[in-house]
mmCIF file of C-alpha atoms in Angstrom:
data_model
loop_
_atom_site.group_PDB
_atom_site.id
_atom_site.type_symbol
_atom_site.label_atom_id
_atom_site.label_comp_id
_atom_site.label_asym_id
_atom_site.label_seq_id
_atom_site.Cartn_x
_atom_site.Cartn_y
_atom_site.Cartn_z
ATOM 1 C CA MET A 1 -10.546 -23.024 25.285
ATOM 2 C CA PRO A 2 -8.618 -18.953 24.679
ATOM 3 C CA ASP A 3 -6.588 -19.188 21.647
ATOM 4 C CA GLN A 4 -2.797 -18.163 22.372
ATOM 5 C CA ASN A 5 -2.133 -16.943 18.945
ATOM 6 C CA THR A 6 -4.709 -13.886 19.585
ATOM 7 C CA HIS A 7 -5.081 -11.054 21.810
ATOM 8 C CA LEU A 8 -7.181 -7.996 23.147
ATOM 9 C CA ILE A 9 -6.130 -5.041 22.933
ATOM 10 C CA ARG A 10 -8.220 -2.420 24.655
ATOM 11 C CA VAL A 11 -8.630 0.460 23.308
ATOM 12 C CA VAL A 12 -8.500 2.781 27.848
ATOM 13 C CA ASN A 13 -9.231 6.274 26.000
ATOM 14 C CA ARG A 14 -12.292 4.628 23.830
ATOM 15 C CA ASP A 15 -14.089 2.374 26.221
ATOM 16 C CA GLN A 16 -13.351 -0.011 23.344
ATOM 17 C CA SER A 17 -11.761 -3.767 22.396
ATOM 18 C CA PHE A 18 -11.237 -4.787 19.250
ATOM 19 C CA LYS A 19 -8.931 -8.828 18.767
ATOM 20 C CA CYS A 20 -6.325 -8.939 16.886
ATOM 21 C CA ALA A 21 -3.655 -12.426 16.470
ATOM 22 C CA SER A 22 -0.227 -12.586 16.250
ATOM 23 C CA ASP A 23 0.378 -12.111 12.695
ATOM 24 C CA GLN A 24 -1.226 -8.901 12.078
ATOM 25 C CA VAL A 25 -0.545 -6.126 12.892
ATOM 26 C CA LEU A 26 -3.509 -3.228 15.544
ATOM 27 C CA LEU A 27 -4.656 -0.963 13.080
ATOM 28 C CA ILE A 28 -5.396 -3.804 9.937
ATOM 29 C CA ALA A 29 -7.240 -6.167 13.032
ATOM 30 C CA MET A 30 -8.916 -3.151 13.759
ATOM 31 C CA GLU A 31 -9.569 -1.555 10.577
ATOM 32 C CA ARG A 32 -11.210 -6.198 9.619
ATOM 33 C CA MET A 33 -13.453 -5.631 12.420
ATOM 34 C CA CYS A 34 -15.206 -2.675 11.718
ATOM 35 C CA ALA A 35 -13.999 -0.527 14.886
ATOM 36 C CA ASN A 36 -12.959 2.738 14.149
ATOM 37 C CA VAL A 37 -11.244 3.201 17.040
ATOM 38 C CA ILE A 38 -7.513 4.394 15.773
ATOM 39 C CA ASN A 39 -7.792 6.708 12.291
ATOM 40 C CA VAL A 40 -6.438 4.864 9.363
ATOM 41 C CA GLY A 41 -3.068 6.810 7.666
ATOM 42 C CA CYS A 42 -0.948 5.005 5.466
ATOM 43 C CA ARG A 43 -0.783 1.698 6.904
ATOM 44 C CA GLY A 44 2.622 1.420 6.115
ATOM 45 C CA GLY A 45 4.456 4.038 9.354
ATOM 46 C CA GLY A 46 5.367 6.271 7.523
ATOM 47 C CA CYS A 47 2.800 9.692 8.372
ATOM 48 C CA GLY A 48 1.607 8.813 11.830
ATOM 49 C CA VAL A 49 -2.051 9.314 11.487
ATOM 50 C CA CYS A 50 -2.579 5.955 13.775
ATOM 51 C CA LYS A 51 0.001 6.894 16.418
ATOM 52 C CA ILE A 52 -0.970 5.767 19.877
ATOM 53 C CA ARG A 53 0.977 4.668 23.057
ATOM 54 C CA ILE A 54 0.753 1.080 24.589
ATOM 55 C CA LEU A 55 0.400 1.462 28.384
ATOM 56 C CA GLN A 56 0.242 -1.793 28.841
ATOM 57 C CA GLY A 57 1.400 -5.785 27.291
ATOM 58 C CA GLU A 58 4.221 -6.916 25.447
ATOM 59 C CA TYR A 59 4.622 -6.798 21.373
ATOM 60 C CA GLU A 60 6.582 -6.428 18.686
ATOM 61 C CA CYS A 61 7.480 -3.416 15.776
ATOM 62 C CA LYS A 62 8.421 -2.433 12.468
ATOM 63 C CA ARG A 63 10.385 0.619 11.731
ATOM 64 C CA MET A 64 8.105 3.661 11.784
ATOM 65 C CA SER A 65 9.537 7.079 10.369
ATOM 66 C CA LYS A 66 11.205 8.718 13.503
ATOM 67 C CA ALA A 67 9.388 11.866 12.063
ATOM 68 C CA HIS A 68 6.561 10.720 14.090
ATOM 69 C CA ILE A 69 7.685 8.417 16.834
ATOM 70 C CA SER A 70 11.727 9.743 18.235
ATOM 71 C CA ASP A 71 13.530 7.239 20.273
ATOM 72 C CA ALA A 72 12.877 8.800 23.577
ATOM 73 C CA GLU A 73 9.020 8.221 22.339
ATOM 74 C CA GLN A 74 9.480 4.859 21.544
ATOM 75 C CA GLN A 75 11.111 3.907 24.679
ATOM 76 C CA GLN A 76 7.972 5.667 26.802
ATOM 77 C CA GLY A 77 5.914 2.855 24.530
ATOM 78 C CA PHE A 78 4.294 5.514 21.941
ATOM 79 C CA VAL A 79 3.434 3.502 18.087
ATOM 80 C CA LEU A 80 1.880 3.965 15.136
ATOM 81 C CA ALA A 81 -0.598 1.125 15.010
ATOM 82 C CA CYS A 82 -0.093 -0.252 11.550
ATOM 83 C CA ARG A 83 3.257 -1.401 12.833
ATOM 84 C CA VAL A 84 2.618 -3.636 16.091
ATOM 85 C CA PHE A 85 2.498 -6.951 16.481
ATOM 86 C CA PRO A 86 1.017 -7.975 19.685
ATOM 87 C CA ARG A 87 2.019 -10.885 21.932
ATOM 88 C CA THR A 88 0.252 -10.501 24.428
ATOM 89 C CA ASP A 89 -3.420 -8.678 25.372
ATOM 90 C CA LEU A 90 -2.683 -5.176 25.086
ATOM 91 C CA GLU A 91 -4.112 -1.341 26.910
ATOM 92 C CA ILE A 92 -2.971 1.190 24.335
ATOM 93 C CA GLU A 93 -4.953 5.086 24.048
ATOM 94 C CA ALA A 94 -5.559 5.917 20.730
ATOM 95 C CA ASP A 95 -5.307 9.443 18.995
ATOM 96 C CA HIS A 96 -1.865 10.415 19.627
ATOM 97 C CA TYR A 97 -1.318 11.945 15.745
ATOM 98 C CA GLN A 98 -1.032 16.116 16.520
ATOM 99 C CA PRO A 99 -2.772 16.798 12.853
ATOM 100 C CA ARG A 100 -0.855 19.767 11.648
ATOM 101 C CA GLU A 101 -3.874 21.397 10.376
ATOM 102 C CA SER A 102 -3.538 22.534 6.911
ATOM 103 C CA TYR A 103 -5.194 25.398 4.928
ATOM 104 C CA TYR A 104 -7.607 23.612 3.124
ATOM 105 C CA THR A 105 -8.432 20.984 5.552
ATOM 106 C CA ASN A 106 -10.013 23.863 7.972
ATOM 107 C CA ARG A 107 -11.516 25.973 5.137
ATOM 108 C CA ASP A 108 -12.458 23.914 2.754
ATOM 109 C CA ALA A 109 -13.250 19.968 3.697
ATOM 110 C CA ARG A 110 -15.791 20.620 7.277
ATOM 111 C CA LYS A 111 -17.495 23.745 5.106
ATOM 112 C CA ALA A 112 -18.219 20.656 2.036
ATOM 113 C CA ALA A 113 -18.718 17.648 5.111
ATOM 114 C CA CYS A 114 -21.835 20.287 6.266
ATOM 115 C CA MET B 1 7.519 31.907 -21.086
ATOM 116 C CA ARG B 2 8.897 28.876 -21.634
ATOM 117 C CA LYS B 3 13.287 28.917 -20.521
ATOM 118 C CA GLY B 4 13.999 25.790 -21.512
ATOM 119 C CA VAL B 5 12.846 22.843 -18.745
ATOM 120 C CA MET B 6 11.654 19.955 -20.677
ATOM 121 C CA ARG B 7 10.234 17.236 -18.494
ATOM 122 C CA PRO B 8 9.917 15.443 -15.094
ATOM 123 C CA GLY B 9 13.769 13.703 -14.456
ATOM 124 C CA HIS B 10 13.641 12.135 -11.344
ATOM 125 C CA ILE B 11 12.472 12.308 -8.380
ATOM 126 C CA GLN B 12 14.768 10.360 -5.244
ATOM 127 C CA ILE B 13 12.251 8.920 -2.475
ATOM 128 C CA ARG B 14 13.356 8.145 1.031
ATOM 129 C CA VAL B 15 11.973 4.179 2.525
ATOM 130 C CA LEU B 16 11.889 2.924 5.259
ATOM 131 C CA ASP B 17 13.589 -0.337 3.816
ATOM 132 C CA VAL B 18 15.119 -0.857 0.030
ATOM 133 C CA GLU B 19 14.010 -4.407 -0.297
ATOM 134 C CA GLU B 20 10.756 -3.732 0.880
ATOM 135 C CA ALA B 21 9.644 -0.696 -1.645
ATOM 136 C CA LEU B 22 11.186 -2.599 -4.877
ATOM 137 C CA LYS B 23 8.821 -5.345 -4.415
ATOM 138 C CA HIS B 24 6.613 -1.948 -4.702
ATOM 139 C CA TYR B 25 7.364 0.023 -7.174
ATOM 140 C CA ARG B 26 9.263 -2.751 -9.231
ATOM 141 C CA ASP B 27 7.132 -6.214 -8.765
ATOM 142 C CA LEU B 28 3.872 -4.154 -7.837
ATOM 143 C CA MET B 29 4.190 -1.217 -10.260
ATOM 144 C CA GLY B 30 5.763 -1.978 -12.732
ATOM 145 C CA LEU B 31 8.735 -0.518 -13.088
ATOM 146 C CA ILE B 32 12.679 -2.127 -14.533
ATOM 147 C CA GLU B 33 14.793 -2.171 -11.857
ATOM 148 C CA VAL B 34 18.044 -0.789 -13.333
ATOM 149 C CA GLU B 35 21.115 -0.673 -10.770
ATOM 150 C CA ARG B 36 21.811 -0.100 -7.159
ATOM 151 C CA ASP B 37 24.807 2.177 -6.491
ATOM 152 C CA SER B 38 27.619 2.308 -3.605
ATOM 153 C CA GLN B 39 25.097 4.048 -1.033
ATOM 154 C CA GLY B 40 22.892 0.709 -1.697
ATOM 155 C CA ARG B 41 20.286 2.959 -3.590
ATOM 156 C CA ALA B 42 17.880 1.501 -6.173
ATOM 157 C CA TYR B 43 17.484 3.597 -9.808
ATOM 158 C CA LEU B 44 14.279 2.048 -11.329
ATOM 159 C CA LYS B 45 12.543 3.549 -14.298
ATOM 160 C CA GLY B 46 8.993 3.544 -16.613
ATOM 161 C CA TRP B 47 9.518 1.368 -19.475
ATOM 162 C CA THR B 48 8.768 4.171 -22.064
ATOM 163 C CA GLU B 49 11.318 6.540 -20.607
ATOM 164 C CA VAL B 50 14.031 6.785 -23.177
ATOM 165 C CA ASP B 51 16.254 8.439 -20.048
ATOM 166 C CA LYS B 52 18.483 5.755 -17.853
ATOM 167 C CA PHE B 53 16.702 5.978 -14.626
ATOM 168 C CA SER B 54 13.628 8.123 -13.666
ATOM 169 C CA VAL B 55 13.020 6.764 -9.520
ATOM 170 C CA VAL B 56 15.384 6.250 -6.972
ATOM 171 C CA LEU B 57 15.287 5.045 -3.233
ATOM 172 C CA ARG B 58 16.658 5.374 -0.446
ATOM 173 C CA GLN B 59 16.911 3.943 2.469
ATOM 174 C CA ALA B 60 16.341 6.131 5.476
ATOM 175 C CA ASP B 61 14.511 6.716 8.711
ATOM 176 C CA GLU B 62 11.724 9.239 7.509
ATOM 177 C CA PRO B 63 9.829 8.282 4.749
ATOM 178 C CA GLY B 64 9.208 11.404 2.348
ATOM 179 C CA MET B 65 10.749 12.814 -0.693
ATOM 180 C CA ASP B 66 14.873 13.640 -1.209
ATOM 181 C CA PHE B 67 14.556 16.229 -4.104
ATOM 182 C CA VAL B 68 12.814 15.936 -8.022
ATOM 183 C CA GLY B 69 14.656 16.620 -10.946
ATOM 184 C CA TYR B 70 13.741 18.229 -14.038
ATOM 185 C CA LYS B 71 15.855 18.065 -17.569
ATOM 186 C CA VAL B 72 16.926 21.473 -19.189
ATOM 187 C CA LEU B 73 16.717 21.311 -23.503
ATOM 188 C CA ASP B 74 21.192 21.145 -23.262
ATOM 189 C CA ASN B 75 24.459 22.954 -20.570
ATOM 190 C CA GLN B 76 24.206 26.633 -22.263
ATOM 191 C CA THR B 77 20.034 26.405 -20.396
ATOM 192 C CA LEU B 78 21.330 25.073 -17.775
ATOM 193 C CA GLU B 79 24.209 27.243 -17.168
ATOM 194 C CA LYS B 80 21.685 30.415 -17.863
ATOM 195 C CA LEU B 81 19.175 28.624 -15.453
ATOM 196 C CA HIS B 82 21.856 28.533 -12.806
ATOM 197 C CA GLY B 83 22.466 31.998 -13.081
ATOM 198 C CA GLU B 84 18.936 32.850 -13.018
ATOM 199 C CA LEU B 85 18.150 30.676 -9.560
ATOM 200 C CA VAL B 86 20.876 33.048 -7.777
ATOM 201 C CA GLU B 87 20.024 36.229 -8.528
ATOM 202 C CA TYR B 88 15.973 35.119 -7.949
ATOM 203 C CA GLY B 89 17.931 34.705 -4.463
ATOM 204 C CA CYS B 90 17.640 30.324 -4.302
ATOM 205 C CA ASN B 91 20.410 28.135 -2.057
ATOM 206 C CA VAL B 92 22.314 27.063 -5.394
ATOM 207 C CA GLU B 93 24.156 23.921 -5.031
ATOM 208 C CA GLU B 94 26.407 21.874 -8.048
ATOM 209 C CA ILE B 95 26.438 18.165 -7.953
ATOM 210 C CA PRO B 96 28.997 16.478 -9.518
ATOM 211 C CA ALA B 97 28.407 14.752 -12.612
ATOM 212 C CA GLY B 98 27.980 10.925 -11.058
ATOM 213 C CA GLU B 99 26.612 11.855 -7.788
ATOM 214 C CA LEU B 100 23.139 9.594 -9.067
ATOM 215 C CA ASN B 101 24.570 7.160 -11.842
ATOM 216 C CA GLY B 102 24.810 8.459 -15.053
ATOM 217 C CA CYS B 103 23.250 11.605 -13.848
ATOM 218 C CA GLY B 104 25.796 14.005 -15.877
ATOM 219 C CA ARG B 105 26.159 17.869 -13.613
ATOM 220 C CA ARG B 106 22.755 19.608 -11.513
ATOM 221 C CA ILE B 107 21.647 22.397 -10.269
ATOM 222 C CA ARG B 108 20.002 21.715 -6.712
ATOM 223 C CA PHE B 109 17.736 24.786 -5.252
ATOM 224 C CA ASP B 110 15.266 25.098 -2.288
ATOM 225 C CA SER B 111 12.248 26.350 -2.930
ATOM 226 C CA PRO B 112 10.095 28.263 -0.174
ATOM 227 C CA THR B 113 7.303 25.704 0.761
ATOM 228 C CA GLY B 114 10.280 24.129 1.788
ATOM 229 C CA HIS B 115 11.217 21.279 -1.345
ATOM 230 C CA MET B 116 14.754 20.824 -3.107
ATOM 231 C CA PHE B 117 14.396 20.353 -6.609
ATOM 232 C CA GLU B 118 17.445 20.147 -8.778
ATOM 233 C CA LEU B 119 17.986 20.880 -12.898
ATOM 234 C CA PHE B 120 20.448 18.795 -14.973
ATOM 235 C CA ALA B 121 20.510 18.575 -19.115
ATOM 236 C CA GLU B 122 22.513 15.264 -19.753
ATOM 237 C CA LYS B 123 21.474 11.385 -18.083
ATOM 238 C CA GLU B 124 22.867 8.110 -20.087
ATOM 239 C CA GLN B 125 20.284 7.942 -22.614
ATOM 240 C CA THR B 126 19.245 3.174 -22.230
ATOM 241 C CA GLY B 127 16.727 3.681 -24.273
ATOM 242 C CA LYS B 128 13.062 2.267 -23.872
ATOM 243 C CA TRP B 129 13.306 -0.776 -22.277
ATOM 244 C CA GLY B 130 12.653 -3.702 -24.309
ATOM 245 C CA LEU B 131 12.404 -2.302 -27.434
ATOM 246 C CA SER B 132 14.254 -1.186 -30.327
ATOM 247 C CA LYS B 133 15.111 2.295 -31.717
ATOM 248 C CA VAL B 134 14.381 0.927 -35.000
ATOM 249 C CA ASN B 135 10.600 -0.341 -36.006
ATOM 250 C CA PRO B 136 9.838 -0.661 -32.261
ATOM 251 C CA GLU B 137 6.552 -3.349 -31.829
ATOM 252 C CA ALA B 138 4.024 -1.393 -30.075
ATOM 253 C CA TRP B 139 4.911 -2.499 -26.051
ATOM 254 C CA PRO B 140 7.550 -5.349 -24.571
ATOM 255 C CA ARG B 141 7.408 -8.293 -23.048
ATOM 256 C CA GLY B 142 8.605 -9.823 -19.577
ATOM 257 C CA LEU B 143 6.126 -6.065 -17.691
ATOM 258 C CA THR B 144 5.284 -6.988 -15.214
ATOM 259 C CA GLY B 145 1.953 -5.691 -12.873
ATOM 260 C CA MET B 146 0.321 -2.219 -13.870
ATOM 261 C CA LYS B 147 3.062 -1.860 -17.051
ATOM 262 C CA ALA B 148 3.606 1.987 -15.941
ATOM 263 C CA THR B 149 4.351 3.825 -18.048
ATOM 264 C CA ARG B 150 6.830 6.920 -17.011
ATOM 265 C CA PHE B 151 7.716 9.011 -13.623
ATOM 266 C CA ASP B 152 4.747 11.481 -14.725
ATOM 267 C CA HIS B 153 4.669 14.413 -12.105
ATOM 268 C CA CYS B 154 4.490 14.591 -7.891
ATOM 269 C CA LEU B 155 1.639 17.008 -5.919
ATOM 270 C CA LEU B 156 4.116 18.647 -3.054
ATOM 271 C CA TYR B 157 2.263 20.260 -0.092
ATOM 272 C CA GLY B 158 4.191 23.604 1.236
ATOM 273 C CA PRO B 159 3.776 26.402 2.944
ATOM 274 C CA ASN B 160 3.649 29.677 0.505
ATOM 275 C CA ILE B 161 3.109 28.197 -1.992
ATOM 276 C CA ALA B 162 2.058 31.579 -4.033
ATOM 277 C CA GLY B 163 6.287 31.656 -3.455
ATOM 278 C CA THR B 164 7.829 28.086 -5.145
ATOM 279 C CA LEU B 165 5.248 29.164 -8.199
ATOM 280 C CA ASP B 166 6.637 31.980 -8.880
ATOM 281 C CA LEU B 167 10.114 30.840 -9.064
ATOM 282 C CA PHE B 168 8.342 27.943 -11.007
ATOM 283 C CA GLN B 169 7.590 29.975 -13.430
ATOM 284 C CA LYS B 170 9.504 33.267 -13.490
ATOM 285 C CA VAL B 171 13.084 31.454 -13.315
ATOM 286 C CA LEU B 172 11.862 28.148 -14.350
ATOM 287 C CA GLY B 173 9.210 28.953 -17.417
ATOM 288 C CA PHE B 174 6.485 26.824 -15.925
ATOM 289 C CA GLU B 175 3.014 27.599 -17.246
ATOM 290 C CA LEU B 176 0.144 27.607 -14.552
ATOM 291 C CA ALA B 177 -2.189 25.286 -16.825
ATOM 292 C CA GLU B 178 -5.017 24.662 -14.272
ATOM 293 C CA GLN B 179 -5.135 26.331 -9.338
ATOM 294 C CA VAL B 180 -7.772 26.541 -7.140
ATOM 295 C CA LEU B 181 -9.300 29.967 -5.712
ATOM 296 C CA ASP B 182 -10.641 30.883 -2.271
ATOM 297 C CA PRO B 183 -13.080 33.447 -2.045
ATOM 298 C CA GLU B 184 -10.759 35.837 -1.104
ATOM 299 C CA GLY B 185 -9.393 34.782 -4.710
ATOM 300 C CA THR B 186 -6.640 33.608 -2.682
ATOM 301 C CA ARG B 187 -4.916 29.848 -4.584
ATOM 302 C CA ILE B 188 -4.966 26.893 -2.384
ATOM 303 C CA ALA B 189 -3.357 24.780 -5.649
ATOM 304 C CA GLY B 190 -1.143 25.725 -8.251
ATOM 305 C CA PHE B 191 -0.925 23.570 -11.583
ATOM 306 C CA LEU B 192 2.552 23.573 -13.810
ATOM 307 C CA THR B 193 3.283 22.616 -16.715
ATOM 308 C CA ALA B 194 6.643 22.024 -18.358
ATOM 309 C CA SER B 195 4.122 20.570 -21.402
ATOM 310 C CA MET B 196 1.874 20.346 -22.786
ATOM 311 C CA LYS B 197 0.614 17.915 -19.378
ATOM 312 C CA ALA B 198 -1.842 19.640 -17.468
ATOM 313 C CA HIS B 199 0.730 19.159 -14.716
ATOM 314 C CA ASP B 200 4.659 18.564 -14.139
ATOM 315 C CA VAL B 201 5.036 19.684 -10.789
ATOM 316 C CA ALA B 202 2.196 20.559 -8.170
ATOM 317 C CA PHE B 203 1.477 22.639 -4.452
ATOM 318 C CA ILE B 204 -1.307 22.562 -2.092
ATOM 319 C CA GLU B 205 -0.574 25.127 0.492
ATOM 320 C CA CYS B 206 -0.509 23.328 3.509
ATOM 321 C CA PRO B 207 1.502 24.943 7.107
ATOM 322 C CA GLU B 208 3.578 22.196 6.870
ATOM 323 C CA PRO B 209 6.738 22.696 4.881
ATOM 324 C CA GLY B 210 8.556 19.677 2.395
ATOM 325 C CA LYS B 211 5.970 17.337 2.320
ATOM 326 C CA LEU B 212 5.200 15.041 -0.218
ATOM 327 C CA HIS B 213 1.825 13.629 -1.117
ATOM 328 C CA HIS B 214 1.701 11.766 -3.952
ATOM 329 C CA ALA B 215 4.482 10.824 -6.942
ATOM 330 C CA SER B 216 2.426 10.238 -10.149
ATOM 331 C CA PHE B 217 2.999 7.243 -13.064
ATOM 332 C CA PHE B 218 1.553 7.631 -16.528
ATOM 333 C CA LEU B 219 -0.959 4.511 -17.842
ATOM 334 C CA ASP B 220 -2.457 4.192 -21.178
ATOM 335 C CA THR B 221 -5.937 3.731 -20.255
ATOM 336 C CA TRP B 222 -8.968 3.371 -17.979
ATOM 337 C CA GLU B 223 -8.706 -0.523 -18.040
ATOM 338 C CA ASP B 224 -4.743 0.149 -17.301
ATOM 339 C CA VAL B 225 -6.230 2.173 -14.035
ATOM 340 C CA LEU B 226 -8.737 -0.578 -13.297
ATOM 341 C CA ARG B 227 -6.619 -3.314 -13.581
ATOM 342 C CA ALA B 228 -4.420 -1.510 -11.329
ATOM 343 C CA ALA B 229 -6.829 -1.470 -8.775
ATOM 344 C CA ASP B 230 -7.209 -5.474 -9.423
ATOM 345 C CA LEU B 231 -3.889 -5.806 -8.387
ATOM 346 C CA ILE B 232 -4.029 -3.782 -5.739
ATOM 347 C CA SER B 233 -6.329 -6.022 -3.890
ATOM 348 C CA MET B 234 -4.328 -8.953 -4.959
ATOM 349 C CA GLU B 235 -1.633 -7.705 -3.635
ATOM 350 C CA ASP B 236 -3.762 -6.888 -0.058
ATOM 351 C CA VAL B 237 -1.629 -3.089 -1.212
ATOM 352 C CA SER B 238 -3.168 -0.439 1.457
ATOM 353 C CA LEU B 239 -5.411 1.870 -1.091
ATOM 354 C CA ASP B 240 -6.328 5.416 -0.463
ATOM 355 C CA ILE B 241 -9.066 6.261 -2.867
ATOM 356 C CA GLY B 242 -10.159 5.335 -6.504
ATOM 357 C CA PRO B 243 -10.242 4.057 -9.948
ATOM 358 C CA THR B 244 -11.624 6.928 -10.153
ATOM 359 C CA ARG B 245 -11.661 11.150 -11.874
ATOM 360 C CA HIS B 246 -11.119 13.802 -11.067
ATOM 361 C CA GLY B 247 -11.871 17.802 -11.500
ATOM 362 C CA LEU B 248 -8.599 18.853 -11.207
ATOM 363 C CA THR B 249 -6.763 17.832 -14.644
ATOM 364 C CA HIS B 250 -10.156 15.647 -15.542
ATOM 365 C CA GLY B 251 -7.182 12.099 -14.648
ATOM 366 C CA LYS B 252 -8.887 9.068 -14.415
ATOM 367 C CA THR B 253 -7.011 7.804 -11.516
ATOM 368 C CA ILE B 254 -6.150 5.013 -8.457
ATOM 369 C CA TYR B 255 -4.645 5.868 -5.346
ATOM 370 C CA PHE B 256 -2.413 3.832 -2.629
ATOM 371 C CA PHE B 257 0.937 4.402 -0.316
ATOM 372 C CA ASP B 258 3.908 2.383 -0.658
ATOM 373 C CA PRO B 259 5.105 -0.003 2.423
ATOM 374 C CA SER B 260 6.470 2.915 3.725
ATOM 375 C CA GLY B 261 3.148 5.248 3.497
ATOM 376 C CA ASN B 262 4.577 7.606 0.388
ATOM 377 C CA ARG B 263 1.197 7.550 -1.686
ATOM 378 C CA SER B 264 0.993 6.620 -5.234
ATOM 379 C CA GLU B 265 -0.415 7.217 -7.938
ATOM 380 C CA VAL B 266 -1.274 5.905 -11.402
ATOM 381 C CA PHE B 267 -3.899 7.606 -13.157
ATOM 382 C CA CYS B 268 -4.423 7.971 -17.408
ATOM 383 C CA GLY B 269 -5.919 10.261 -19.381
ATOM 384 C CA GLY B 270 -6.427 14.509 -18.705
ATOM 385 C CA ASP B 271 -6.258 17.775 -19.583
ATOM 386 C CA TYR B 272 -4.510 19.817 -22.385
ATOM 387 C CA HIS B 273 -2.158 22.593 -22.293
ATOM 388 C CA TYR B 274 -0.858 25.207 -24.592
ATOM 389 C CA PRO B 275 1.103 28.437 -24.063
ATOM 390 C CA ASP B 276 -2.375 30.859 -24.846
ATOM 391 C CA HIS B 277 -4.495 29.159 -22.857
ATOM 392 C CA GLU B 278 -6.304 30.589 -19.658
ATOM 393 C CA PRO B 279 -5.771 28.489 -15.939
ATOM 394 C CA VAL B 280 -8.449 26.236 -15.485
ATOM 395 C CA THR B 281 -9.656 27.566 -12.637
ATOM 396 C CA TRP B 282 -11.587 24.949 -9.605
ATOM 397 C CA LYS B 283 -13.299 27.616 -6.727
ATOM 398 C CA ALA B 284 -12.390 25.954 -3.137
ATOM 399 C CA GLU B 285 -16.130 25.558 -2.442
ATOM 400 C CA ASP B 286 -16.617 23.045 -4.604
ATOM 401 C CA LEU B 287 -13.299 20.934 -3.639
ATOM 402 C CA GLY B 288 -14.677 17.789 -3.204
ATOM 403 C CA LYS B 289 -15.546 17.857 -6.712
ATOM 404 C CA ALA B 290 -12.414 19.093 -8.116
ATOM 405 C CA ILE B 291 -10.658 16.712 -6.231
ATOM 406 C CA PHE B 292 -13.111 13.310 -6.571
ATOM 407 C CA TYR B 293 -15.083 14.229 -9.590
ATOM 408 C CA HIS B 294 -17.598 11.215 -9.000
ATOM 409 C CA ASP B 295 -18.441 11.314 -5.152
ATOM 410 C CA ARG B 296 -17.783 15.343 -4.778
ATOM 411 C CA VAL B 297 -16.950 14.264 -1.107
ATOM 412 C CA LEU B 298 -13.571 15.151 0.275
ATOM 413 C CA ASN B 299 -11.982 12.158 1.902
ATOM 414 C CA GLU B 300 -10.013 13.532 5.173
ATOM 415 C CA ARG B 301 -7.816 11.254 4.529
ATOM 416 C CA PHE B 302 -6.467 11.938 0.683
ATOM 417 C CA LEU B 303 -6.128 16.139 2.849
ATOM 418 C CA THR B 304 -4.142 15.211 5.060
ATOM 419 C CA VAL B 305 -1.534 12.458 5.199
ATOM 420 C CA LEU B 306 1.647 12.771 3.512
ATOM 421 C CA THR B 307 5.354 11.948 4.260
#
């Protein structure tokens, strides 16, 4: 029998999916499944790194920084995955955060990572 | 040359929900809740701090930092620095006494990195929390969580750190204690002190103005840092990185996030600075080790996640 409280989250642009309980936020559920389909930042609705767009399905959302999700964007389904509780199965699109490249990251982090 | 700025006095942090934030700053970090004002702002302090408060939480739509205030020796110093800030070309605003409960007149000014700062000379002194002024005991009973002792410094990201470093050094008399230089000699990070501490404020170059990387609080020992890590796990708090040691300042540290995504640090130890010390230099090529002395590898999240 399917579990009414667990929902399938399909990440369409990554061609992957993970399960999320209705009392969990998407980002934490994803991390607990050891999946790597949404980028992880502060996990508190502040930094914008986990910005996604929900294409289909119902959800509830805690407060998010308006610096990253304006009212208009929220109307269009943009959310921060660390603040979203699924109410049905969801289809989402990851990778909507536009990182502002820091000098530091560009020139040195990438070099150091090689 | 020192100009009479003594120490970081307060930071006003924007949070999405004050009640949730209090669970973080009061219950987890162990800051003392002092009071709430008529605007709903919450005032807190570390137990060793003599002034009435050092952290102010303001509910807002965007997390981040409103301003950091530094305490100066006296009103004469405040007046002198007020004039020098105007002369330097800052946009300066006078905030009347009492706008923050228990705080005297504040001189607020902007900076090239897009951060707002303040100077003040007077704040109600309530003394160290839970201790007598005479024959004080080693520590007060009744502390909670990490038992953070004081607001120590913050790390701020923004463009043109050269400009803000110049302002802090020339006008406010801070000294450059540590720095990161790239191969061309450009300074990409500067750690400034107004005291013997390795940093009272630090800046890192970043195109976006006015960003907060973290607000930092002091603990006495490495054991306390490990205990903080235990509490972060027990409470399922969002961990960034640590416990580890920095190359820069050599502090022993752990980073985590408040419920609105502002990064917090608790740390212990670290280098000291005297006015005759040359700045300690780390090479940008060795930034991994400069930031995470043990891993020696950079962590993308630590560099780019800001509020």
